[in-house]
PDB file of C-alpha atoms in Angstrom:
ATOM      1  CA  MET A1376      90.092 100.748  67.991  1.00  0.00           C
ATOM      2  CA  ASP A1377      87.553 102.930  68.426  1.00  0.00           C
ATOM      3  CA  THR A1378      88.775 105.991  70.626  1.00  0.00           C
ATOM      4  CA  GLU A1379      86.110 108.343  69.974  1.00  0.00           C
ATOM      5  CA  HIS A1380      83.819 105.382  72.381  1.00  0.00           C
ATOM      6  CA  GLY A1381      86.106 103.751  74.285  1.00  0.00           C
ATOM      7  CA  GLU A1382      85.287 100.720  72.878  1.00  0.00           C
ATOM      8  CA  GLU A1383      87.978  97.709  71.683  1.00  0.00           C
ATOM      9  CA  PRO A1384      87.735  93.917  69.923  1.00  0.00           C
ATOM     10  CA  GLN A1385      86.814  91.522  73.222  1.00  0.00           C
ATOM     11  CA  GLU A1386      90.165  89.665  72.270  1.00  0.00           C
ATOM     12  CA  SER A1387      92.426  92.368  72.641  1.00  0.00           C
ATOM     13  CA  ALA A1388      90.929  93.047  76.075  1.00  0.00           C
ATOM     14  CA  SER A1389      92.783  89.506  77.263  1.00  0.00           C
ATOM     15  CA  LYS A1390      96.007  89.287  75.772  1.00  0.00           C
ATOM     16  CA  VAL A1391      98.585  91.651  77.364  1.00  0.00           C
ATOM     17  CA  PRO A1392      99.733  94.693  75.338  1.00  0.00           C
ATOM     18  CA  THR A1393     103.207  95.091  74.042  1.00  0.00           C
ATOM     19  CA  VAL A1394     105.660  98.518  74.466  1.00  0.00           C
ATOM     20  CA  GLY A1395     104.548  99.206  71.060  1.00  0.00           C
ATOM     21  CA  GLU A1396     100.557  98.748  71.093  1.00  0.00           C
ATOM     22  CA  LEU A1397     101.449 101.224  74.273  1.00  0.00           C
ATOM     23  CA  GLN A1398     103.511 103.514  72.354  1.00  0.00           C
ATOM     24  CA  GLU A1399     100.931 103.912  68.966  1.00  0.00           C
ATOM     25  CA  LEU A1400      98.376 104.947  71.882  1.00  0.00           C
ATOM     26  CA  ILE A1401     100.696 107.489  73.234  1.00  0.00           C
ATOM     27  CA  ASP A1402     101.977 108.412  69.831  1.00  0.00           C
ATOM     28  CA  GLU A1403      97.799 108.900  68.914  1.00  0.00           C
ATOM     29  CA  MET A1404      97.960 111.250  71.785  1.00  0.00           C
ATOM     30  CA  ILE A1405     100.431 113.240  70.806  1.00  0.00           C
ATOM     31  CA  VAL A1406      99.055 113.711  67.333  1.00  0.00           C
ATOM     32  CA  ALA A1407      95.351 114.600  69.205  1.00  0.00           C
ATOM     33  CA  VAL A1408      97.501 117.397  70.975  1.00  0.00           C
ATOM     34  CA  GLU A1409      99.730 118.832  67.860  1.00  0.00           C
ATOM     35  CA  GLU A1410      96.784 118.773  65.850  1.00  0.00           C
ATOM     36  CA  ALA A1411      94.059 120.200  68.235  1.00  0.00           C
ATOM     37  CA  LYS A1412      93.534 123.824  67.253  1.00  0.00           C
ATOM     38  CA  ALA A1413      95.936 126.732  68.903  1.00  0.00           C
ATOM     39  CA  VAL A1414      93.975 128.817  71.222  1.00  0.00           C
ATOM     40  CA  PRO A1415      94.389 132.808  70.231  1.00  0.00           C
ATOM     41  CA  LEU A1416      96.909 134.529  71.983  1.00  0.00           C
ATOM     42  CA  SER A1417      98.775 131.822  73.900  1.00  0.00           C
ATOM     43  CA  GLY A1418     100.538 128.828  73.882  1.00  0.00           C
ATOM     44  CA  ASN A1419      96.994 126.396  74.812  1.00  0.00           C
ATOM     45  CA  VAL A1420      95.453 124.338  72.510  1.00  0.00           C
ATOM     46  CA  MET A1421      91.689 122.901  72.434  1.00  0.00           C
ATOM     47  CA  VAL A1422      91.147 119.323  72.363  1.00  0.00           C
ATOM     48  CA  ASP A1423      88.635 116.822  72.148  1.00  0.00           C
ATOM     49  CA  ARG A1424      87.704 115.982  76.211  1.00  0.00           C
ATOM     50  CA  ASP A1425      85.904 112.867  75.754  1.00  0.00           C
ATOM     51  CA  GLU A1426      88.138 111.379  73.195  1.00  0.00           C
ATOM     52  CA  MET A1427      91.390 112.164  75.225  1.00  0.00           C
ATOM     53  CA  LEU A1428      89.834 110.928  78.207  1.00  0.00           C
ATOM     54  CA  SER A1429      89.209 108.013  76.648  1.00  0.00           C
ATOM     55  CA  MET A1430      93.128 107.501  75.048  1.00  0.00           C
ATOM     56  CA  LEU A1431      93.581 107.894  78.301  1.00  0.00           C
ATOM     57  CA  MET A1432      91.602 105.106  79.906  1.00  0.00           C
ATOM     58  CA  THR A1433      92.453 102.847  77.600  1.00  0.00           C
ATOM     59  CA  LEU A1434      95.713 103.841  78.417  1.00  0.00           C
ATOM     60  CA  ARG A1435      95.550 102.855  81.514  1.00  0.00           C
ATOM     61  CA  ASP A1436      93.364  99.669  81.150  1.00  0.00           C
ATOM     62  CA  ARG A1437      96.100  98.507  78.653  1.00  0.00           C
ATOM     63  CA  LEU A1438      99.230  99.116  81.380  1.00  0.00           C
ATOM     64  CA  PRO A1439     101.055  95.886  81.842  1.00  0.00           C
ATOM     65  CA  ASP A1440      99.875  93.470  84.383  1.00  0.00           C
ATOM     66  CA  GLU A1441     102.779  93.063  85.786  1.00  0.00           C
ATOM     67  CA  MET A1442     102.564  96.662  87.427  1.00  0.00           C
ATOM     68  CA  LYS A1443      99.430  96.082  88.855  1.00  0.00           C
ATOM     69  CA  ALA A1444      99.963  92.669  90.461  1.00  0.00           C
ATOM     70  CA  ALA A1445     103.060  94.851  92.094  1.00  0.00           C
ATOM     71  CA  ARG A1446     100.755  97.703  93.549  1.00  0.00           C
ATOM     72  CA  TRP A1447      98.534  93.957  94.705  1.00  0.00           C
ATOM     73  CA  MET A1448     101.957  92.567  95.635  1.00  0.00           C
ATOM     74  CA  ILE A1449     102.943  95.645  98.182  1.00  0.00           C
ATOM     75  CA  ARG A1450      99.463  95.531  99.908  1.00  0.00           C
ATOM     76  CA  GLU A1451      99.505  92.449 100.175  1.00  0.00           C
ATOM     77  CA  ARG A1452     102.980  91.811 101.486  1.00  0.00           C
ATOM     78  CA  GLU A1453     102.019  94.596 103.846  1.00  0.00           C
ATOM     79  CA  ALA A1454      98.803  92.935 105.015  1.00  0.00           C
ATOM     80  CA  PHE A1455     101.034  89.479 105.807  1.00  0.00           C
ATOM     81  CA  VAL A1456     102.969  91.127 107.567  1.00  0.00           C
ATOM     82  CA  ALA A1457     100.746  93.561 110.184  1.00  0.00           C
ATOM     83  CA  ARG A1458      98.877  90.425 110.444  1.00  0.00           C
ATOM     84  CA  THR A1459     102.418  88.165 111.074  1.00  0.00           C
ATOM     85  CA  ASN A1460     103.558  90.702 113.599  1.00  0.00           C
ATOM     86  CA  GLU A1461     100.190  90.565 115.406  1.00  0.00           C
ATOM     87  CA  ARG A1462     100.391  86.606 115.404  1.00  0.00           C
ATOM     88  CA  ALA A1463     103.589  86.823 116.861  1.00  0.00           C
ATOM     89  CA  ARG A1464     102.324  89.559 119.929  1.00  0.00           C
ATOM     90  CA  SER A1465      99.708  86.825 119.826  1.00  0.00           C
ATOM     91  CA  ILE A1466     102.367  84.550 120.811  1.00  0.00           C
ATOM     92  CA  VAL A1467     103.852  86.812 123.288  1.00  0.00           C
ATOM     93  CA  ASP A1468     101.143  87.384 125.075  1.00  0.00           C
ATOM     94  CA  ARG A1469     100.072  83.457 124.779  1.00  0.00           C
ATOM     95  CA  ALA A1470     103.192  83.084 126.375  1.00  0.00           C
ATOM     96  CA  LYS A1471     103.477  85.841 128.509  1.00  0.00           C
ATOM     97  CA  ARG A1472     100.167  84.598 129.907  1.00  0.00           C
ATOM     98  CA  LYS A1473     100.679  80.334 130.549  1.00  0.00           C
ATOM     99  CA  ALA A1474     104.372  81.954 132.213  1.00  0.00           C
ATOM    100  CA  GLU A1475     102.355  83.704 134.402  1.00  0.00           C
ATOM    101  CA  GLU A1476      99.806  81.365 135.359  1.00  0.00           C
ATOM    102  CA  LEU A1477     102.610  78.420 135.880  1.00  0.00           C
ATOM    103  CA  VAL A1478     104.684  80.897 138.619  1.00  0.00           C
ATOM    104  CA  SER A1479     103.676  78.428 141.668  1.00  0.00           C
ATOM    105  CA  GLU A1480     107.010  76.470 141.322  1.00  0.00           C
ATOM    106  CA  SER A1481     110.571  78.256 140.263  1.00  0.00           C
ATOM    107  CA  HIS A1482     111.503  75.035 137.723  1.00  0.00           C
ATOM    108  CA  ILE A1483     108.197  75.493 135.974  1.00  0.00           C
ATOM    109  CA  ILE A1484     108.560  79.454 135.542  1.00  0.00           C
ATOM    110  CA  ALA A1485     112.311  78.997 133.788  1.00  0.00           C
ATOM    111  CA  GLU A1486     110.643  76.792 130.990  1.00  0.00           C
ATOM    112  CA  ALA A1487     107.727  78.894 130.592  1.00  0.00           C
ATOM    113  CA  VAL A1488     110.313  81.483 129.918  1.00  0.00           C
ATOM    114  CA  GLU A1489     112.509  79.659 127.961  1.00  0.00           C
ATOM    115  CA  GLU A1490     109.814  78.508 125.466  1.00  0.00           C
ATOM    116  CA  ALA A1491     108.275  81.915 125.935  1.00  0.00           C
ATOM    117  CA  ASN A1492     111.487  83.206 124.348  1.00  0.00           C
ATOM    118  CA  LEU A1493     111.891  80.110 122.097  1.00  0.00           C
ATOM    119  CA  LEU A1494     108.777  81.387 120.644  1.00  0.00           C
ATOM    120  CA  VAL A1495     109.279  84.560 120.414  1.00  0.00           C
ATOM    121  CA  ARG A1496     112.466  84.027 118.479  1.00  0.00           C
ATOM    122  CA  ARG A1497     110.842  80.990 116.601  1.00  0.00           C
ATOM    123  CA  ALA A1498     108.248  84.321 115.438  1.00  0.00           C
ATOM    124  CA  GLU A1499     110.276  86.994 115.260  1.00  0.00           C
ATOM    125  CA  GLY A1500     112.456  84.777 112.485  1.00  0.00           C
ATOM    126  CA  GLU A1501     109.010  83.724 110.624  1.00  0.00           C
ATOM    127  CA  ALA A1502     108.233  87.428 110.296  1.00  0.00           C
ATOM    128  CA  ARG A1503     111.092  89.045 109.290  1.00  0.00           C
ATOM    129  CA  LYS A1504     112.312  85.969 106.796  1.00  0.00           C
ATOM    130  CA  ILE A1505     108.554  86.627 105.017  1.00  0.00           C
ATOM    131  CA  ARG A1506     109.036  90.327 105.265  1.00  0.00           C
ATOM    132  CA  LEU A1507     112.582  89.862 103.601  1.00  0.00           C
ATOM    133  CA  GLU A1508     111.315  87.687 100.913  1.00  0.00           C
ATOM    134  CA  ASN A1509     108.252  89.735 100.440  1.00  0.00           C
ATOM    135  CA  GLU A1510     110.849  92.362 100.324  1.00  0.00           C
ATOM    136  CA  ASP A1511     113.124  90.982  97.827  1.00  0.00           C
ATOM    137  CA  PHE A1512     109.900  90.072  95.318  1.00  0.00           C
ATOM    138  CA  ALA A1513     108.442  93.497  95.591  1.00  0.00           C
ATOM    139  CA  HIS A1514     111.770  94.228  94.347  1.00  0.00           C
ATOM    140  CA  GLN A1515     112.640  92.537  91.642  1.00  0.00           C
ATOM    141  CA  ARG A1516     109.224  93.644  90.593  1.00  0.00           C
ATOM    142  CA  LEU A1517     109.564  97.177  91.135  1.00  0.00           C
ATOM    143  CA  GLU A1518     113.410  96.731  88.831  1.00  0.00           C
ATOM    144  CA  TYR A1519     111.175  95.611  85.820  1.00  0.00           C
ATOM    145  CA  LEU A1520     108.675  97.955  85.969  1.00  0.00           C
ATOM    146  CA  GLU A1521     111.654 100.863  86.077  1.00  0.00           C
ATOM    147  CA  ALA A1522     113.348  99.356  83.484  1.00  0.00           C
ATOM    148  CA  LEU A1523     110.057  98.872  80.987  1.00  0.00           C
ATOM    149  CA  PHE A1524     108.865 102.828  82.087  1.00  0.00           C
ATOM    150  CA  GLY A1525     112.511 103.527  81.496  1.00  0.00           C
ATOM    151  CA  LYS A1526     111.768 102.120  77.943  1.00  0.00           C
ATOM    152  CA  LEU A1527     108.661 104.071  77.285  1.00  0.00           C
ATOM    153  CA  ILE A1528     110.198 107.091  78.275  1.00  0.00           C
ATOM    154  CA  ALA A1529     113.210 106.789  75.887  1.00  0.00           C
ATOM    155  CA  GLN A1530     111.226 106.398  73.408  1.00  0.00           C
ATOM    156  CA  VAL A1531     108.350 108.917  74.007  1.00  0.00           C
ATOM    157  CA  GLN A1532     111.277 111.784  74.322  1.00  0.00           C
ATOM    158  CA  ASN A1533     112.745 110.154  70.575  1.00  0.00           C
ATOM    159  CA  ALA A1534     109.358 110.701  69.422  1.00  0.00           C
ATOM    160  CA  LYS A1535     109.026 114.506  70.697  1.00  0.00           C
ATOM    161  CA  SER A1536     112.516 114.672  69.349  1.00  0.00           C
ATOM    162  CA  GLU A1537     111.853 113.817  66.104  1.00  0.00           C
ATOM    163  CA  PHE A1538     108.467 116.089  66.361  1.00  0.00           C
ATOM    164  CA  HIS A1539     111.048 118.984  67.291  1.00  0.00           C
ATOM    165  CA  GLN A1540     114.186 118.790  63.991  1.00  0.00           C
ATOM    166  CA  ALA A1541     111.167 117.982  61.617  1.00  0.00           C
ATOM    167  CA  ARG A1542     109.567 121.425  62.456  1.00  0.00           C
ATOM    168  CA  PRO A1543     109.284 123.981  59.238  1.00  0.00           C
ATOM    169  CA  PRO A1544     110.965 127.645  59.944  1.00  0.00           C
ATOM    170  CA  GLU A1545     108.010 130.210  61.288  1.00  0.00           C
ATOM    171  CA  PRO A1546     107.448 132.077  58.574  1.00  0.00           C
ATOM    172  CA  PRO A1547     108.864 135.693  58.725  1.00  0.00           C
ATOM    173  CA  VAL A1548     106.268 138.044  60.198  1.00  0.00           C
ATOM    174  CA  PRO A1549     104.557 140.855  57.620  1.00  0.00           C
ATOM    175  CA  GLY A1550     105.347 144.241  58.059  1.00  0.00           C
ATOM    176  CA  VAL A1551     108.529 144.004  60.305  1.00  0.00           C
TER     177      VAL A1551
END
């Protein structure tokens, strides 16, 4: 992969990256920061902005599709719940209008009210069912992502601790 120009082979763009590939990219970024020139009299370092941005964009582009899909599913679920609620309100409004039109006789009014209540209960039950199913699905996807990120974080922490363990001792300060 040519990180300076953000290019990568066509075939790797279509395959799902492994945790190992993402770890390698993170390792490259860690090495770039560790090998960066120190800014005198500070704890800061200078990194090649274009190279770092390119690596970050590559990392973002190669995140698992499950994460992108989970965000999309949550938005779709919210839109679906809103549409379902609007449909339920529409059904209730229609039922109320229909009931008002049938005010002329008491038994017709009773039937209209019963039908309206039935429609409302059905709509609310269907909306609740759909909402719960979507929440369960989104929860499962988020748990999967949480586990995946937990593994990634553990790998990054292990890599960081390995770097700290492998540090050479500080040189003595001359003249002290």
